[in-house]
Tab-separated table of C-alpha atoms in Angstrom:
chain	number	residue	atom	x	y	z
A	5	MET	CA	0.000	0.000	0.000
A	6	ASP	CA	1.229	3.469	-0.905
A	7	TYR	CA	0.514	5.482	2.242
A	8	ASN	CA	1.737	8.699	0.616
A	9	VAL	CA	-1.472	8.760	-1.420
A	10	PHE	CA	-3.432	9.619	1.715
A	11	PHE	CA	-1.110	12.439	2.714
A	12	ASP	CA	-1.041	13.832	-0.831
A	13	ARG	CA	-4.838	13.744	-0.959
A	14	ALA	CA	-5.110	15.614	2.339
A	15	LEU	CA	-2.636	18.261	1.187
A	16	GLY	CA	-4.361	18.556	-2.167
A	17	GLN	CA	-7.637	19.327	-0.442
A	18	LEU	CA	-6.008	22.204	1.429
A	19	HIS	CA	-4.577	23.574	-1.822
A	20	ASP	CA	-7.966	23.253	-3.576
A	21	GLU	CA	-9.670	25.146	-0.758
A	22	ARG	CA	-6.972	27.848	-0.831
A	23	ARG	CA	-6.111	27.304	2.809
A	24	TYR	CA	-2.703	25.644	2.564
A	25	ARG	CA	-0.394	27.517	4.924
A	26	VAL	CA	2.987	28.810	3.761
A	27	PHE	CA	5.451	29.805	6.488
A	28	ALA	CA	7.817	32.731	6.013
A	29	ASP	CA	11.400	32.264	7.206
A	30	LEU	CA	11.847	35.365	9.376
A	31	GLU	CA	14.809	36.617	11.370
A	32	ARG	CA	13.692	39.141	13.957
A	33	LEU	CA	16.198	41.823	14.909
A	34	ALA	CA	16.316	42.758	18.600
A	35	GLY	CA	16.377	46.523	18.953
A	36	ARG	CA	14.898	47.065	15.478
A	37	TYR	CA	11.423	45.540	15.897
A	38	PRO	CA	9.145	45.526	13.873
A	39	HIS	CA	11.890	45.317	11.232
A	40	ALA	CA	13.096	41.818	10.340
A	41	ILE	CA	14.916	39.867	7.650
A	42	TRP	CA	12.860	37.597	5.398
A	43	HIS	CA	14.919	34.721	4.015
A	44	SER	CA	13.033	34.563	0.737
A	45	PRO	CA	13.656	32.049	-2.074
A	46	GLU	CA	15.623	34.833	-3.817
A	47	GLY	CA	17.696	35.633	-0.741
A	48	PRO	CA	17.490	37.856	2.385
A	49	ARG	CA	15.189	40.894	2.298
A	50	ASP	CA	14.278	43.572	4.812
A	51	VAL	CA	10.608	43.470	5.836
A	52	VAL	CA	8.290	45.054	8.395
A	53	ILE	CA	6.185	42.672	10.499
A	54	TRP	CA	2.543	43.746	10.887
A	55	CYS	CA	0.917	40.616	12.327
A	56	SER	CA	2.984	39.553	15.328
A	57	ASN	CA	1.432	38.581	18.646
A	58	ASP	CA	4.470	40.104	20.369
A	59	TYR	CA	2.056	42.977	20.842
A	60	LEU	CA	4.247	45.235	22.984
A	61	GLY	CA	7.667	44.261	21.617
A	62	MET	CA	8.653	42.809	24.979
A	63	ALA	CA	10.617	39.981	23.335
A	64	GLN	CA	13.363	42.531	22.612
A	65	HIS	CA	13.121	44.557	25.853
A	66	PRO	CA	16.547	44.870	27.533
A	67	LYS	CA	15.202	43.748	30.914
A	68	VAL	CA	13.654	40.629	29.394
A	69	VAL	CA	16.628	39.712	27.225
A	70	GLY	CA	19.004	40.456	30.098
A	71	ALA	CA	17.092	38.204	32.499
A	72	MET	CA	17.143	35.362	30.000
A	73	VAL	CA	20.851	35.687	29.205
A	74	GLU	CA	21.911	36.013	32.858
A	75	THR	CA	19.813	33.042	33.972
A	76	ALA	CA	20.962	30.808	31.100
A	77	ALA	CA	24.593	31.632	31.911
A	78	ARG	CA	23.999	30.850	35.600
A	79	MET	CA	21.640	27.857	35.414
A	80	GLY	CA	22.038	26.417	31.920
A	81	THR	CA	19.471	25.964	29.176
A	82	GLY	CA	16.980	23.164	29.817
A	83	ALA	CA	14.826	22.441	32.859
A	84	GLY	CA	16.150	18.919	33.193
A	85	GLY	CA	12.842	17.092	33.434
A	86	THR	CA	9.188	17.226	34.309
A	87	ARG	CA	8.050	19.250	37.285
A	88	ASN	CA	8.165	16.103	39.407
A	89	ILE	CA	11.560	14.952	38.116
A	90	ALA	CA	14.009	17.814	38.790
A	91	GLY	CA	12.177	20.324	36.576
A	92	THR	CA	10.750	22.581	39.290
A	93	ASN	CA	13.424	25.235	39.015
A	94	HIS	CA	13.419	28.288	41.291
A	95	PRO	CA	12.704	30.860	38.505
A	96	LEU	CA	9.591	28.837	37.670
A	97	ILE	CA	8.368	29.052	41.266
A	98	GLU	CA	8.994	32.817	41.226
A	99	LEU	CA	7.084	33.097	37.942
A	100	GLU	CA	4.043	31.286	39.358
A	101	ARG	CA	4.058	33.571	42.400
A	102	GLU	CA	4.265	36.623	40.145
A	103	LEU	CA	1.333	35.441	38.033
A	104	ALA	CA	-0.830	34.734	41.077
A	105	THR	CA	-0.100	38.230	42.373
A	106	LEU	CA	-0.823	39.792	38.976
A	107	HIS	CA	-4.334	38.328	38.993
A	108	GLY	CA	-5.021	38.576	42.716
A	109	LYS	CA	-5.384	34.790	43.024
A	110	GLU	CA	-4.038	32.391	45.630
A	111	ALA	CA	-1.958	30.374	43.169
A	112	SER	CA	-1.072	29.805	39.535
A	113	LEU	CA	0.224	26.920	37.450
A	114	VAL	CA	2.499	27.296	34.421
A	115	PHE	CA	2.248	25.058	31.344
A	116	THR	CA	4.441	24.755	28.261
A	117	SER	CA	2.065	26.854	26.125
A	118	GLY	CA	-1.223	28.715	26.238
A	119	TYR	CA	-2.733	25.974	24.084
A	120	VAL	CA	-1.748	23.290	26.585
A	121	SER	CA	-2.976	25.332	29.542
A	122	ASN	CA	-6.448	25.512	27.971
A	123	GLU	CA	-6.612	21.977	26.622
A	124	THR	CA	-5.283	20.411	29.816
A	125	GLY	CA	-6.763	22.856	32.309
A	126	ILE	CA	-10.333	22.696	31.019
A	127	SER	CA	-10.399	18.924	30.538
A	128	THR	CA	-8.917	18.253	33.980
A	129	ILE	CA	-11.181	20.673	35.853
A	130	ALA	CA	-14.266	19.271	34.118
A	131	LYS	CA	-13.291	15.671	34.919
A	132	LEU	CA	-12.857	16.594	38.581
A	133	LEU	CA	-16.439	17.947	38.745
A	134	PRO	CA	-18.953	15.039	38.706
A	135	ASN	CA	-21.356	15.222	35.729
A	136	CYS	CA	-20.065	18.683	34.856
A	137	LEU	CA	-21.911	20.720	32.219
A	138	LEU	CA	-19.601	22.858	30.069
A	139	LEU	CA	-21.086	26.031	28.568
A	140	SER	CA	-18.755	27.326	25.866
A	141	ASP	CA	-18.920	30.539	23.828
A	142	ALA	CA	-19.342	29.794	20.118
A	143	LEU	CA	-16.155	31.645	19.154
A	144	ASN	CA	-13.835	30.139	21.748
A	145	HIS	CA	-10.331	29.244	20.596
A	146	ASN	CA	-9.499	25.773	19.283
A	147	SER	CA	-7.493	25.037	22.437
A	148	MET	CA	-10.621	25.572	24.533
A	149	ILE	CA	-12.710	23.473	22.157
A	150	GLU	CA	-10.164	20.664	22.428
A	151	GLY	CA	-10.191	20.958	26.215
A	152	VAL	CA	-13.965	20.578	26.168
A	153	ARG	CA	-13.730	17.587	23.821
A	154	LYS	CA	-11.057	15.842	25.890
A	155	SER	CA	-13.073	16.267	29.080
A	156	GLY	CA	-15.671	13.803	27.807
A	157	THR	CA	-18.407	15.698	29.626
A	158	GLU	CA	-21.558	17.261	28.198
A	159	LYS	CA	-21.142	20.601	26.439
A	160	GLN	CA	-23.562	23.289	25.342
A	161	VAL	CA	-22.452	26.094	23.032
A	162	TRP	CA	-23.920	29.535	23.595
A	163	ARG	CA	-24.113	32.185	20.902
A	164	HIS	CA	-21.120	34.494	20.910
A	165	ASN	CA	-21.332	37.056	23.734
A	166	ASP	CA	-25.093	36.418	23.956
A	167	VAL	CA	-25.776	36.414	27.703
A	168	ALA	CA	-29.509	35.931	27.148
A	169	HIS	CA	-28.791	32.637	25.413
A	170	LEU	CA	-26.334	31.687	28.139
A	171	GLU	CA	-28.972	32.355	30.789
A	172	GLN	CA	-31.479	30.248	28.867
A	173	LEU	CA	-29.096	27.285	28.984
A	174	LEU	CA	-28.255	27.827	32.647
A	175	ARG	CA	-31.906	28.087	33.622
A	176	ALA	CA	-32.678	24.790	31.893
A	177	ALA	CA	-29.841	22.952	33.671
A	178	ASP	CA	-30.229	21.036	36.920
A	179	PRO	CA	-29.467	23.604	39.672
A	180	ASP	CA	-27.478	20.979	41.605
A	181	ARG	CA	-25.310	20.029	38.633
A	182	PRO	CA	-21.735	21.424	38.476
A	183	LYS	CA	-21.440	23.948	35.646
A	184	LEU	CA	-18.420	25.647	34.073
A	185	ILE	CA	-18.812	28.711	31.828
A	186	LEU	CA	-15.998	29.144	29.283
A	187	CYS	CA	-15.215	32.328	27.377
A	188	GLU	CA	-12.414	34.577	26.225
A	189	SER	CA	-12.055	38.131	27.454
A	190	LEU	CA	-10.850	39.440	24.084
A	191	TYR	CA	-11.482	37.532	20.857
A	192	SER	CA	-8.422	37.731	18.657
A	193	MET	CA	-9.964	37.606	15.184
A	194	ASP	CA	-12.670	40.270	15.590
A	195	GLY	CA	-11.143	42.188	18.501
A	196	ASP	CA	-14.390	42.244	20.496
A	197	VAL	CA	-14.682	41.912	24.268
A	198	ALA	CA	-16.808	39.644	26.465
A	199	PRO	CA	-19.350	41.180	28.894
A	200	LEU	CA	-17.508	39.756	31.894
A	201	HIS	CA	-19.667	41.262	34.646
A	202	LYS	CA	-22.888	40.013	33.031
A	203	ILE	CA	-21.377	36.546	32.667
A	204	CYS	CA	-20.295	36.603	36.323
A	205	ASP	CA	-23.778	37.749	37.358
A	206	LEU	CA	-25.238	34.659	35.669
A	207	ALA	CA	-22.591	32.382	37.151
A	208	GLU	CA	-23.427	33.592	40.652
A	209	ARG	CA	-27.168	33.359	40.045
A	210	TYR	CA	-27.055	29.798	38.712
A	211	GLY	CA	-24.162	28.379	40.729
A	212	ALA	CA	-21.583	28.028	37.952
A	213	LEU	CA	-17.808	28.422	37.873
A	214	THR	CA	-16.225	30.815	35.368
A	215	TYR	CA	-13.144	30.174	33.232
A	216	VAL	CA	-11.868	33.166	31.228
A	217	ASP	CA	-9.116	33.031	28.605
A	218	GLU	CA	-7.143	36.320	28.761
A	219	VAL	CA	-4.335	35.412	26.340
A	220	HIS	CA	-4.837	38.404	24.033
A	221	ALA	CA	-5.304	40.847	26.918
A	222	VAL	CA	-2.793	40.088	29.689
A	223	GLY	CA	-0.052	42.679	29.846
A	224	MET	CA	-2.048	45.023	27.641
A	225	TYR	CA	-5.120	46.078	29.604
A	226	GLY	CA	-5.657	47.114	33.203
A	227	PRO	CA	-3.422	49.390	35.314
A	228	HIS	CA	-0.984	46.514	35.997
A	229	GLY	CA	-1.481	44.459	32.842
A	230	GLY	CA	-3.920	42.029	34.439
A	231	GLY	CA	-6.079	42.002	31.305
A	232	ILE	CA	-9.650	42.944	30.475
A	233	SER	CA	-10.774	41.452	33.793
A	234	GLU	CA	-8.536	43.913	35.668
A	235	ARG	CA	-9.531	46.815	33.435
A	236	ASP	CA	-13.218	46.100	34.027
A	237	GLY	CA	-12.849	45.358	37.748
A	238	ALA	CA	-14.027	41.768	37.334
A	239	THR	CA	-10.925	39.816	38.379
A	240	ALA	CA	-12.150	38.838	41.839
A	241	ARG	CA	-15.428	37.543	40.389
A	242	ILE	CA	-13.777	35.127	37.941
A	243	ASP	CA	-12.883	31.690	39.304
A	244	ILE	CA	-10.185	30.639	36.812
A	245	LEU	CA	-8.122	32.990	34.669
A	246	GLU	CA	-5.993	31.587	31.852
A	247	GLY	CA	-3.240	33.468	30.082
A	248	THR	CA	-0.113	33.217	27.991
A	249	LEU	CA	3.487	34.309	28.354
A	250	ALA	CA	4.019	34.239	24.579
A	251	LYS	CA	2.171	37.365	23.466
A	252	ALA	CA	2.357	40.645	25.405
A	253	PHE	CA	5.027	39.199	27.727
A	254	GLY	CA	7.207	38.202	24.767
A	255	CYS	CA	8.280	34.735	25.974
A	256	LEU	CA	6.794	31.225	25.965
A	257	GLY	CA	4.306	29.295	28.069
A	258	GLY	CA	0.756	29.422	29.393
A	259	TYR	CA	-0.862	29.383	32.824
A	260	ILE	CA	-4.009	29.287	34.893
A	261	ALA	CA	-4.593	31.251	38.098
A	262	ALA	CA	-7.247	30.398	40.687
A	263	ASN	CA	-7.680	29.424	44.320
A	264	ALA	CA	-5.027	27.188	45.839
A	265	ASN	CA	-6.949	23.924	46.067
A	266	LEU	CA	-8.149	24.091	42.451
A	267	ILE	CA	-4.598	24.748	41.241
A	268	ASP	CA	-3.274	21.919	43.418
A	269	ALA	CA	-5.900	19.549	42.027
A	270	VAL	CA	-4.973	20.383	38.419
A	271	ARG	CA	-1.278	20.076	39.309
A	272	SER	CA	-1.940	16.622	40.727
A	273	TYR	CA	-4.252	15.234	38.019
A	274	ALA	CA	-3.505	16.922	34.665
A	275	PRO	CA	-1.601	14.637	32.242
A	276	GLY	CA	-0.563	17.596	30.078
A	277	PHE	CA	1.172	19.063	33.113
A	278	ILE	CA	2.500	15.953	34.841
A	279	PHE	CA	4.098	14.221	31.859
A	280	THR	CA	5.823	17.082	30.044
A	281	THR	CA	9.157	18.806	30.595
A	282	ALA	CA	9.023	22.039	32.586
A	283	LEU	CA	9.832	25.442	31.085
A	284	PRO	CA	13.585	26.236	31.212
A	285	PRO	CA	14.798	28.598	33.960
A	286	ALA	CA	15.901	31.271	31.471
A	287	VAL	CA	12.438	31.438	29.883
A	288	CYS	CA	10.803	31.693	33.306
A	289	ALA	CA	13.153	34.477	34.404
A	290	ALA	CA	12.517	36.416	31.195
A	291	ALA	CA	8.740	36.104	31.595
A	292	THR	CA	8.927	37.270	35.200
A	293	ALA	CA	10.989	40.290	34.117
A	294	ALA	CA	8.370	41.171	31.490
A	295	ILE	CA	5.481	40.850	33.941
A	296	ARG	CA	7.226	42.975	36.570
A	297	HIS	CA	8.072	45.662	34.042
A	298	LEU	CA	4.524	45.854	32.669
A	299	LYS	CA	3.027	45.933	36.152
A	300	SER	CA	4.619	49.330	36.692
A	301	SER	CA	5.124	50.733	33.181
A	302	GLN	CA	2.105	52.225	31.426
A	303	TRP	CA	4.020	53.624	28.438
A	304	GLU	CA	3.780	50.449	26.358
A	305	ARG	CA	0.027	50.123	26.857
A	306	ASP	CA	-0.714	53.791	26.144
A	307	ARG	CA	1.517	53.911	23.082
A	308	HIS	CA	0.056	50.642	21.809
A	309	GLN	CA	-3.505	51.934	22.012
A	310	ASP	CA	-2.414	55.163	20.306
A	311	ARG	CA	-0.863	53.220	17.427
A	312	ALA	CA	-3.952	51.032	16.985
A	313	ALA	CA	-6.231	54.086	16.938
A	314	ARG	CA	-4.077	55.903	14.401
A	315	LEU	CA	-3.871	52.868	12.143
A	316	LYS	CA	-7.664	52.454	12.157
A	317	SER	CA	-8.086	56.148	11.393
A	318	VAL	CA	-5.666	56.085	8.462
A	319	LEU	CA	-7.161	52.906	6.962
A	320	ASN	CA	-10.707	54.222	7.356
A	321	ALA	CA	-9.690	57.484	5.683
A	322	ALA	CA	-8.436	55.403	2.747
A	323	ARG	CA	-11.871	53.689	2.619
A	324	LEU	CA	-10.331	50.310	3.297
A	325	PRO	CA	-12.805	47.814	4.857
A	326	VAL	CA	-11.708	47.907	8.504
A	327	MET	CA	-13.931	45.614	10.548
A	328	PRO	CA	-15.255	47.209	13.770
A	329	SER	CA	-13.021	46.617	16.808
A	330	ASP	CA	-12.714	48.418	20.134
A	331	THR	CA	-9.319	46.873	20.885
A	332	HIS	CA	-5.817	46.632	19.419
A	333	ILE	CA	-6.857	44.054	16.803
A	334	VAL	CA	-7.296	45.664	13.361
A	335	PRO	CA	-9.091	43.217	11.017
A	336	LEU	CA	-9.311	44.144	7.314
A	337	HIS	CA	-12.090	42.347	5.443
A	338	VAL	CA	-11.254	40.511	2.215
A	339	GLY	CA	-13.940	37.836	1.931
A	340	ASP	CA	-12.139	35.549	-0.518
A	341	PRO	CA	-9.474	32.984	0.466
A	342	GLU	CA	-7.503	33.121	-2.785
A	343	LYS	CA	-7.417	36.905	-2.926
A	344	CYS	CA	-6.568	37.043	0.764
A	345	LYS	CA	-3.471	34.949	0.095
A	346	MET	CA	-2.674	36.955	-3.051
A	347	ALA	CA	-2.897	40.224	-1.128
A	348	CYS	CA	-0.425	38.997	1.474
A	349	ASP	CA	1.947	37.676	-1.194
A	350	LEU	CA	1.899	41.036	-2.992
A	351	LEU	CA	2.467	42.977	0.213
A	352	LEU	CA	5.492	40.829	1.017
A	353	SER	CA	7.074	40.610	-2.425
A	354	ASP	CA	6.411	44.154	-3.680
A	355	TYR	CA	6.346	46.231	-0.485
A	356	GLY	CA	8.338	44.334	2.137
A	357	ILE	CA	5.283	44.144	4.405
A	358	TYR	CA	4.597	40.871	6.201
A	359	ILE	CA	0.979	40.051	7.078
A	360	GLN	CA	-0.403	36.525	7.111
A	361	PRO	CA	-3.816	35.709	5.545
A	362	ILE	CA	-6.536	34.582	7.954
A	363	ASN	CA	-8.698	32.026	6.181
A	364	TYR	CA	-11.021	29.152	7.090
A	365	PRO	CA	-11.070	27.357	9.548
A	366	THR	CA	-9.619	30.160	11.710
A	367	VAL	CA	-12.536	32.337	10.563
A	368	PRO	CA	-15.769	31.311	8.782
A	369	ARG	CA	-15.767	31.119	4.982
A	370	GLY	CA	-16.638	34.493	3.485
A	371	LEU	CA	-15.007	36.348	6.387
A	372	GLU	CA	-11.396	35.930	5.252
A	373	ARG	CA	-9.279	38.859	6.346
A	374	LEU	CA	-5.939	40.414	7.067
A	375	ARG	CA	-5.377	40.625	10.819
A	376	ILE	CA	-3.135	43.609	11.508
A	377	THR	CA	-1.545	44.086	14.924
A	378	PRO	CA	0.394	47.332	15.391
A	379	SER	CA	2.922	47.624	18.196
A	380	PRO	CA	4.265	50.621	20.134
A	381	TYR	CA	7.156	50.648	17.650
A	382	HIS	CA	5.148	51.091	14.434
A	383	ASP	CA	5.667	54.808	13.861
A	384	ASP	CA	3.598	57.201	11.727
A	385	ALA	CA	5.783	56.654	8.653
A	386	LEU	CA	5.320	52.879	8.811
A	387	ILE	CA	1.560	53.271	9.248
A	388	ASP	CA	1.313	55.623	6.261
A	389	ARG	CA	3.429	53.293	4.149
A	390	LEU	CA	1.227	50.337	5.067
A	391	ALA	CA	-1.927	52.248	4.092
A	392	GLU	CA	-0.439	53.237	0.730
A	393	ALA	CA	0.606	49.659	0.023
A	394	LEU	CA	-2.825	48.321	0.979
A	395	VAL	CA	-4.561	50.792	-1.336
A	396	ASP	CA	-2.316	49.689	-4.210
A	397	VAL	CA	-2.968	46.012	-3.529
A	398	TRP	CA	-6.708	46.561	-3.152
A	399	ASP	CA	-6.712	48.277	-6.568
A	400	GLN	CA	-4.599	45.560	-8.206
A	401	LEU	CA	-6.859	42.772	-6.959
A	402	MET	CA	-10.071	44.805	-7.396
A	403	LEU	CA	-11.060	44.138	-3.813
A	404	PRO	CA	-14.128	45.933	-2.405
A	405	ARG	CA	-13.654	49.184	-0.530
A	406	GLN	CA	-15.417	50.137	2.682
A	407	SER	CA	-18.678	51.402	1.189
A	408	GLN	CA	-19.031	48.314	-1.011
A	409	VAL	CA	-18.553	45.942	1.932
A	410	LEU	CA	-21.111	47.844	4.019
A	411	ALA	CA	-23.587	47.770	1.134
A	412	ALA	CA	-23.150	44.002	0.736
A	413	GLU	CA	-23.869	43.482	4.429
């Protein structure tokens, strides 16, 4: 049997549906972000990155880099094992304490990625609650969906940010049954925000726990970078907060923060925590440095919001189809997977601008887009140059402008 036939068929389907992913070979330059080198098929080229999740540029911050270098020189590179087998290094303990303090919780638990923290955290918590009912927002991230699936417990999906629908499901559930409400605080594709207080009101009324994914908000919102929950004064009302160290904090890893016995139970039962190697000391030290800096420094957050607002203003003035967003996410509607990929290819090859296409299944078919994420280091000249390039590409591909998109809707 020729097994390659099956793999070729699967890849062919992705190509036919115009959703085969092509990765760009990028070399980021510390101190020059968002500038980078693209190792193209024709050789190295200077490019500007416009779609990174290193939202605040903390991956190049001197405090963060310095903490990583100093700790690696002092303690070595790897963790040396799982948390149980020599991997519980002191910088990791300090990081977990810092995260618990950031969110005003009794304890936190660090995982190897934000994906793992959701997949493992949700499935483990649900399994520990007898006959648990999981109520999941319709636009929750794949990692949350996989956590729900792996739990093996009953799920009900509520319409995105629709608290009336959520209440309908809660009201119909057995009042004595354990219930866990799952949502994100900030949804990364549309840039919209969950009504956290209304969700908490329902959780308290119907006896449910709340689990909120803050990965696209930690470090970036709230007076200390505690996320949308801190900004909105809802942190104390949320039972489990989940976040990442790989976006605004510029490092690697994920975590959950909650009361001490819940964290201890997950620590003791979660396979995705127990059987994987711990984060290296240098990574933990760098993440802690980033968190501590952003707890006290407001400049990055203020400048970031200023850049996002200016970019939206410039793109709207050019009548480009900016999708509504109250946050730092700037989605630009395309609505066609092939043209979405073509637009990104043109931006990269002709203008030295790197933006990845967002196609199905990340977003529904017909809602393909460019997802633009400015940083504090995208200055006015870079924003103006991006807008000019986008106008040229929109004209070349005969993509609809703002008024045409609104009319179609």
